[in-house]
């Protein structure tokens, strides 16, 4: 009995560690997409940046600018990608914090997509974002 209890405890620890690893991997994947999107904008690769936007965010950008995303996104005042200071996953959503920016993402069938970028915390109020969906 004692051996079975120890084996079950070890299995629980491994499952718990695997769960943490999965969350860390998902956070790293979300951060990678956020970095790629901001880098694409900084390098003026509008097509690559637009491909990483969530559908509602892309639609809102095009509607508010009255231009295709490839023209509109380069006119946005998005910050240069900095160093990722934190990446947190909440179910199907993620928040990636940089030294001077916060990016919000969501999971879609093709993977993580940027929902909002160029976001600044405002205390108890919602974030103020340069780019966001409707």
mmCIF file of N, CA, C and O in Angstrom, residues 51-101:
data_model
loop_
_atom_site.group_PDB
_atom_site.id
_atom_site.type_symbol
_atom_site.label_atom_id
_atom_site.label_comp_id
_atom_site.label_asym_id
_atom_site.label_seq_id
_atom_site.Cartn_x
_atom_site.Cartn_y
_atom_site.Cartn_z
ATOM 1 N N UNK A 51 -1.538 39.813 -40.384
ATOM 2 C CA UNK A 51 -1.825 38.377 -40.292
ATOM 3 C C UNK A 51 -1.896 37.896 -38.849
ATOM 4 O O UNK A 51 -2.470 36.844 -38.571
ATOM 5 N N UNK A 52 -1.346 38.668 -37.912
ATOM 6 C CA UNK A 52 -1.326 38.274 -36.504
ATOM 7 C C UNK A 52 -2.431 38.924 -35.678
ATOM 8 O O UNK A 52 -2.511 38.714 -34.473
ATOM 9 N N UNK A 53 -3.279 39.710 -36.324
ATOM 10 C CA UNK A 53 -4.372 40.368 -35.608
ATOM 11 C C UNK A 53 -5.605 39.460 -35.542
ATOM 12 O O UNK A 53 -5.888 38.713 -36.470
ATOM 13 N N UNK A 54 -6.335 39.583 -34.439
ATOM 14 C CA UNK A 54 -7.621 38.893 -34.302
ATOM 15 C C UNK A 54 -8.590 39.495 -35.321
ATOM 16 O O UNK A 54 -8.470 40.678 -35.670
ATOM 17 N N UNK A 55 -9.539 38.708 -35.814
ATOM 18 C CA UNK A 55 -10.470 39.210 -36.832
ATOM 19 C C UNK A 55 -11.186 40.511 -36.441
ATOM 20 O O UNK A 55 -11.273 41.435 -37.252
ATOM 21 N N UNK A 56 -11.691 40.617 -35.220
ATOM 22 C CA UNK A 56 -12.387 41.840 -34.796
ATOM 23 C C UNK A 56 -11.440 43.028 -34.728
ATOM 24 O O UNK A 56 -11.824 44.157 -35.023
ATOM 25 N N UNK A 57 -10.208 42.789 -34.322
ATOM 26 C CA UNK A 57 -9.217 43.863 -34.231
ATOM 27 C C UNK A 57 -8.863 44.361 -35.627
ATOM 28 O O UNK A 57 -8.802 45.570 -35.875
ATOM 29 N N UNK A 58 -8.653 43.437 -36.553
ATOM 30 C CA UNK A 58 -8.377 43.800 -37.930
ATOM 31 C C UNK A 58 -9.542 44.598 -38.514
ATOM 32 O O UNK A 58 -9.347 45.652 -39.133
ATOM 33 N N UNK A 59 -10.755 44.134 -38.302
ATOM 34 C CA UNK A 59 -11.939 44.823 -38.802
ATOM 35 C C UNK A 59 -12.097 46.213 -38.218
ATOM 36 O O UNK A 59 -12.413 47.170 -38.938
ATOM 37 N N UNK A 60 -11.881 46.347 -36.929
ATOM 38 C CA UNK A 60 -11.995 47.654 -36.264
ATOM 39 C C UNK A 60 -10.942 48.619 -36.795
ATOM 40 O O UNK A 60 -11.234 49.794 -37.042
ATOM 41 N N UNK A 61 -9.726 48.145 -36.988
ATOM 42 C CA UNK A 61 -8.649 48.982 -37.520
ATOM 43 C C UNK A 61 -9.007 49.485 -38.918
ATOM 44 O O UNK A 61 -8.904 50.678 -39.206
ATOM 45 N N UNK A 62 -9.443 48.576 -39.782
ATOM 46 C CA UNK A 62 -9.785 48.966 -41.148
ATOM 47 C C UNK A 62 -10.979 49.926 -41.186
ATOM 48 O O UNK A 62 -10.991 50.888 -41.954
ATOM 49 N N UNK A 63 -11.962 49.682 -40.337
ATOM 50 C CA UNK A 63 -13.145 50.537 -40.306
ATOM 51 C C UNK A 63 -12.799 51.930 -39.783
ATOM 52 O O UNK A 63 -13.202 52.938 -40.368
ATOM 53 N N UNK A 64 -12.060 52.011 -38.691
ATOM 54 C CA UNK A 64 -11.755 53.323 -38.106
ATOM 55 C C UNK A 64 -10.798 54.123 -38.983
ATOM 56 O O UNK A 64 -10.890 55.345 -39.044
ATOM 57 N N UNK A 65 -9.893 53.459 -39.695
ATOM 58 C CA UNK A 65 -8.943 54.156 -40.566
ATOM 59 C C UNK A 65 -9.502 54.358 -41.968
ATOM 60 O O UNK A 65 -8.955 55.151 -42.739
ATOM 61 N N UNK A 66 -10.557 53.626 -42.304
ATOM 62 C CA UNK A 66 -11.136 53.645 -43.643
ATOM 63 C C UNK A 66 -10.073 53.300 -44.696
ATOM 64 O O UNK A 66 -10.015 53.904 -45.770
ATOM 65 N N UNK A 67 -9.220 52.340 -44.327
ATOM 66 C CA UNK A 67 -8.147 51.863 -45.206
ATOM 67 C C UNK A 67 -7.947 50.379 -44.944
ATOM 68 O O UNK A 67 -8.291 49.887 -43.874
ATOM 69 N N UNK A 68 -7.330 49.675 -45.888
ATOM 70 C CA UNK A 68 -6.970 48.278 -45.618
ATOM 71 C C UNK A 68 -5.945 48.204 -44.485
ATOM 72 O O UNK A 68 -5.168 49.148 -44.269
ATOM 73 N N UNK A 69 -5.938 47.102 -43.790
ATOM 74 C CA UNK A 69 -5.026 46.916 -42.661
ATOM 75 C C UNK A 69 -3.580 47.209 -43.047
ATOM 76 O O UNK A 69 -2.856 47.858 -42.299
ATOM 77 N N UNK A 70 -3.158 46.739 -44.204
ATOM 78 C CA UNK A 70 -1.756 46.921 -44.619
ATOM 79 C C UNK A 70 -1.348 48.384 -44.675
ATOM 80 O O UNK A 70 -0.185 48.706 -44.459
ATOM 81 N N UNK A 71 -2.287 49.280 -44.921
ATOM 82 C CA UNK A 71 -1.988 50.716 -44.894
ATOM 83 C C UNK A 71 -2.183 51.284 -43.494
ATOM 84 O O UNK A 71 -1.398 52.107 -43.035
ATOM 85 N N UNK A 72 -3.237 50.855 -42.838
ATOM 86 C CA UNK A 72 -3.618 51.448 -41.558
ATOM 87 C C UNK A 72 -2.678 51.093 -40.410
ATOM 88 O O UNK A 72 -2.374 51.950 -39.574
ATOM 89 N N UNK A 73 -2.206 49.866 -40.368
ATOM 90 C CA UNK A 73 -1.442 49.444 -39.186
ATOM 91 C C UNK A 73 -0.113 50.192 -39.051
ATOM 92 O O UNK A 73 0.340 50.466 -37.950
ATOM 93 N N UNK A 74 0.477 50.568 -40.167
ATOM 94 C CA UNK A 74 1.757 51.279 -40.093
ATOM 95 C C UNK A 74 1.574 52.720 -39.632
ATOM 96 O O UNK A 74 2.537 53.348 -39.183
ATOM 97 N N UNK A 75 0.356 53.236 -39.717
ATOM 98 C CA UNK A 75 0.073 54.593 -39.251
ATOM 99 C C UNK A 75 -0.232 54.629 -37.752
ATOM 100 O O UNK A 75 -0.250 55.701 -37.153
ATOM 101 N N UNK A 76 -0.469 53.470 -37.157
ATOM 102 C CA UNK A 76 -0.739 53.412 -35.716
ATOM 103 C C UNK A 76 0.555 53.708 -34.951
ATOM 104 O O UNK A 76 1.648 53.409 -35.412
ATOM 105 N N UNK A 77 0.413 54.276 -33.788
ATOM 106 C CA UNK A 77 1.572 54.641 -32.977
ATOM 107 C C UNK A 77 1.923 53.505 -32.012
ATOM 108 O O UNK A 77 1.879 53.679 -30.799
ATOM 109 N N UNK A 78 2.264 52.354 -32.577
ATOM 110 C CA UNK A 78 2.603 51.196 -31.739
ATOM 111 C C UNK A 78 4.074 51.282 -31.332
ATOM 112 O O UNK A 78 4.921 51.678 -32.134
ATOM 113 N N UNK A 79 4.367 50.913 -30.094
ATOM 114 C CA UNK A 79 5.751 50.993 -29.619
ATOM 115 C C UNK A 79 6.635 49.911 -30.243
ATOM 116 O O UNK A 79 6.145 48.897 -30.746
ATOM 117 N N UNK A 80 7.922 50.153 -30.203
ATOM 118 C CA UNK A 80 8.899 49.143 -30.607
ATOM 119 C C UNK A 80 8.770 47.966 -29.641
ATOM 120 O O UNK A 80 8.455 48.167 -28.471
ATOM 121 N N UNK A 81 9.031 46.751 -30.124
ATOM 122 C CA UNK A 81 8.982 45.620 -29.183
ATOM 123 C C UNK A 81 10.130 45.741 -28.183
ATOM 124 O O UNK A 81 11.266 45.979 -28.574
ATOM 125 N N UNK A 82 9.801 45.664 -26.940
ATOM 126 C CA UNK A 82 10.813 45.699 -25.882
ATOM 127 C C UNK A 82 11.022 44.297 -25.340
ATOM 128 O O UNK A 82 10.611 43.305 -25.940
ATOM 129 N N UNK A 83 11.598 44.241 -24.180
ATOM 130 C CA UNK A 83 11.814 42.962 -23.515
ATOM 131 C C UNK A 83 10.510 42.535 -22.838
ATOM 132 O O UNK A 83 9.835 43.344 -22.210
ATOM 133 N N UNK A 84 10.153 41.273 -23.006
ATOM 134 C CA UNK A 84 8.956 40.743 -22.347
ATOM 135 C C UNK A 84 9.243 40.660 -20.855
ATOM 136 O O UNK A 84 10.207 40.023 -20.431
ATOM 137 N N UNK A 85 8.407 41.329 -20.052
ATOM 138 C CA UNK A 85 8.602 41.274 -18.600
ATOM 139 C C UNK A 85 7.682 40.254 -17.944
ATOM 140 O O UNK A 85 7.979 39.761 -16.865
ATOM 141 N N UNK A 86 6.559 39.920 -18.601
ATOM 142 C CA UNK A 86 5.644 38.905 -18.067
ATOM 143 C C UNK A 86 4.689 38.448 -19.160
ATOM 144 O O UNK A 86 4.353 39.222 -20.057
ATOM 145 N N UNK A 87 4.279 37.209 -19.049
ATOM 146 C CA UNK A 87 3.289 36.649 -19.964
ATOM 147 C C UNK A 87 2.375 35.758 -19.139
ATOM 148 O O UNK A 87 2.833 34.802 -18.514
ATOM 149 N N UNK A 88 1.099 36.107 -19.115
ATOM 150 C CA UNK A 88 0.137 35.358 -18.314
ATOM 151 C C UNK A 88 -1.004 34.869 -19.192
ATOM 152 O O UNK A 88 -1.517 35.619 -20.013
ATOM 153 N N UNK A 89 -1.379 33.606 -18.994
ATOM 154 C CA UNK A 89 -2.462 33.001 -19.762
ATOM 155 C C UNK A 89 -3.643 32.783 -18.837
ATOM 156 O O UNK A 89 -3.495 32.291 -17.721
ATOM 157 N N UNK A 90 -4.821 33.181 -19.322
ATOM 158 C CA UNK A 90 -6.075 33.014 -18.592
ATOM 159 C C UNK A 90 -7.035 32.262 -19.500
ATOM 160 O O UNK A 90 -7.763 32.889 -20.271
ATOM 161 N N UNK A 91 -6.984 30.953 -19.489
ATOM 162 C CA UNK A 91 -7.848 30.161 -20.370
ATOM 163 C C UNK A 91 -7.470 30.365 -21.825
ATOM 164 O O UNK A 91 -6.380 30.004 -22.249
ATOM 165 N N UNK A 92 -8.356 31.002 -22.584
ATOM 166 C CA UNK A 92 -8.121 31.236 -24.014
ATOM 167 C C UNK A 92 -7.595 32.645 -24.290
ATOM 168 O O UNK A 92 -7.537 33.065 -25.428
ATOM 169 N N UNK A 93 -7.220 33.351 -23.272
ATOM 170 C CA UNK A 93 -6.719 34.728 -23.400
ATOM 171 C C UNK A 93 -5.349 34.847 -22.744
ATOM 172 O O UNK A 93 -5.016 34.076 -21.849
ATOM 173 N N UNK A 94 -4.592 35.844 -23.201
ATOM 174 C CA UNK A 94 -3.267 36.070 -22.626
ATOM 175 C C UNK A 94 -2.971 37.557 -22.567
ATOM 176 O O UNK A 94 -3.509 38.348 -23.354
ATOM 177 N N UNK A 95 -2.118 37.901 -21.621
ATOM 178 C CA UNK A 95 -1.622 39.265 -21.477
ATOM 179 C C UNK A 95 -0.104 39.180 -21.489
ATOM 180 O O UNK A 95 0.492 38.425 -20.719
ATOM 181 N N UNK A 96 0.519 39.935 -22.390
ATOM 182 C CA UNK A 96 1.977 39.963 -22.479
ATOM 183 C C UNK A 96 2.412 41.384 -22.171
ATOM 184 O O UNK A 96 2.002 42.331 -22.855
ATOM 185 N N UNK A 97 3.237 41.523 -21.123
ATOM 186 C CA UNK A 97 3.716 42.843 -20.724
ATOM 187 C C UNK A 97 5.161 43.034 -21.178
ATOM 188 O O UNK A 97 6.001 42.153 -20.992
ATOM 189 N N UNK A 98 5.397 44.197 -21.761
ATOM 190 C CA UNK A 98 6.731 44.623 -22.167
ATOM 191 C C UNK A 98 7.136 45.767 -21.243
ATOM 192 O O UNK A 98 6.332 46.231 -20.448
ATOM 193 N N UNK A 99 8.348 46.273 -21.418
ATOM 194 C CA UNK A 99 8.810 47.357 -20.560
ATOM 195 C C UNK A 99 7.966 48.625 -20.707
ATOM 196 O O UNK A 99 7.861 49.390 -19.785
ATOM 197 N N UNK A 100 7.325 48.860 -21.853
ATOM 198 C CA UNK A 100 6.510 50.056 -21.996
ATOM 199 C C UNK A 100 5.214 49.805 -22.724
ATOM 200 O O UNK A 100 4.652 50.739 -23.302
ATOM 201 N N UNK A 101 4.721 48.596 -22.713
ATOM 202 C CA UNK A 101 3.545 48.246 -23.509
ATOM 203 C C UNK A 101 2.929 46.971 -22.945
ATOM 204 O O UNK A 101 3.606 46.169 -22.308
#
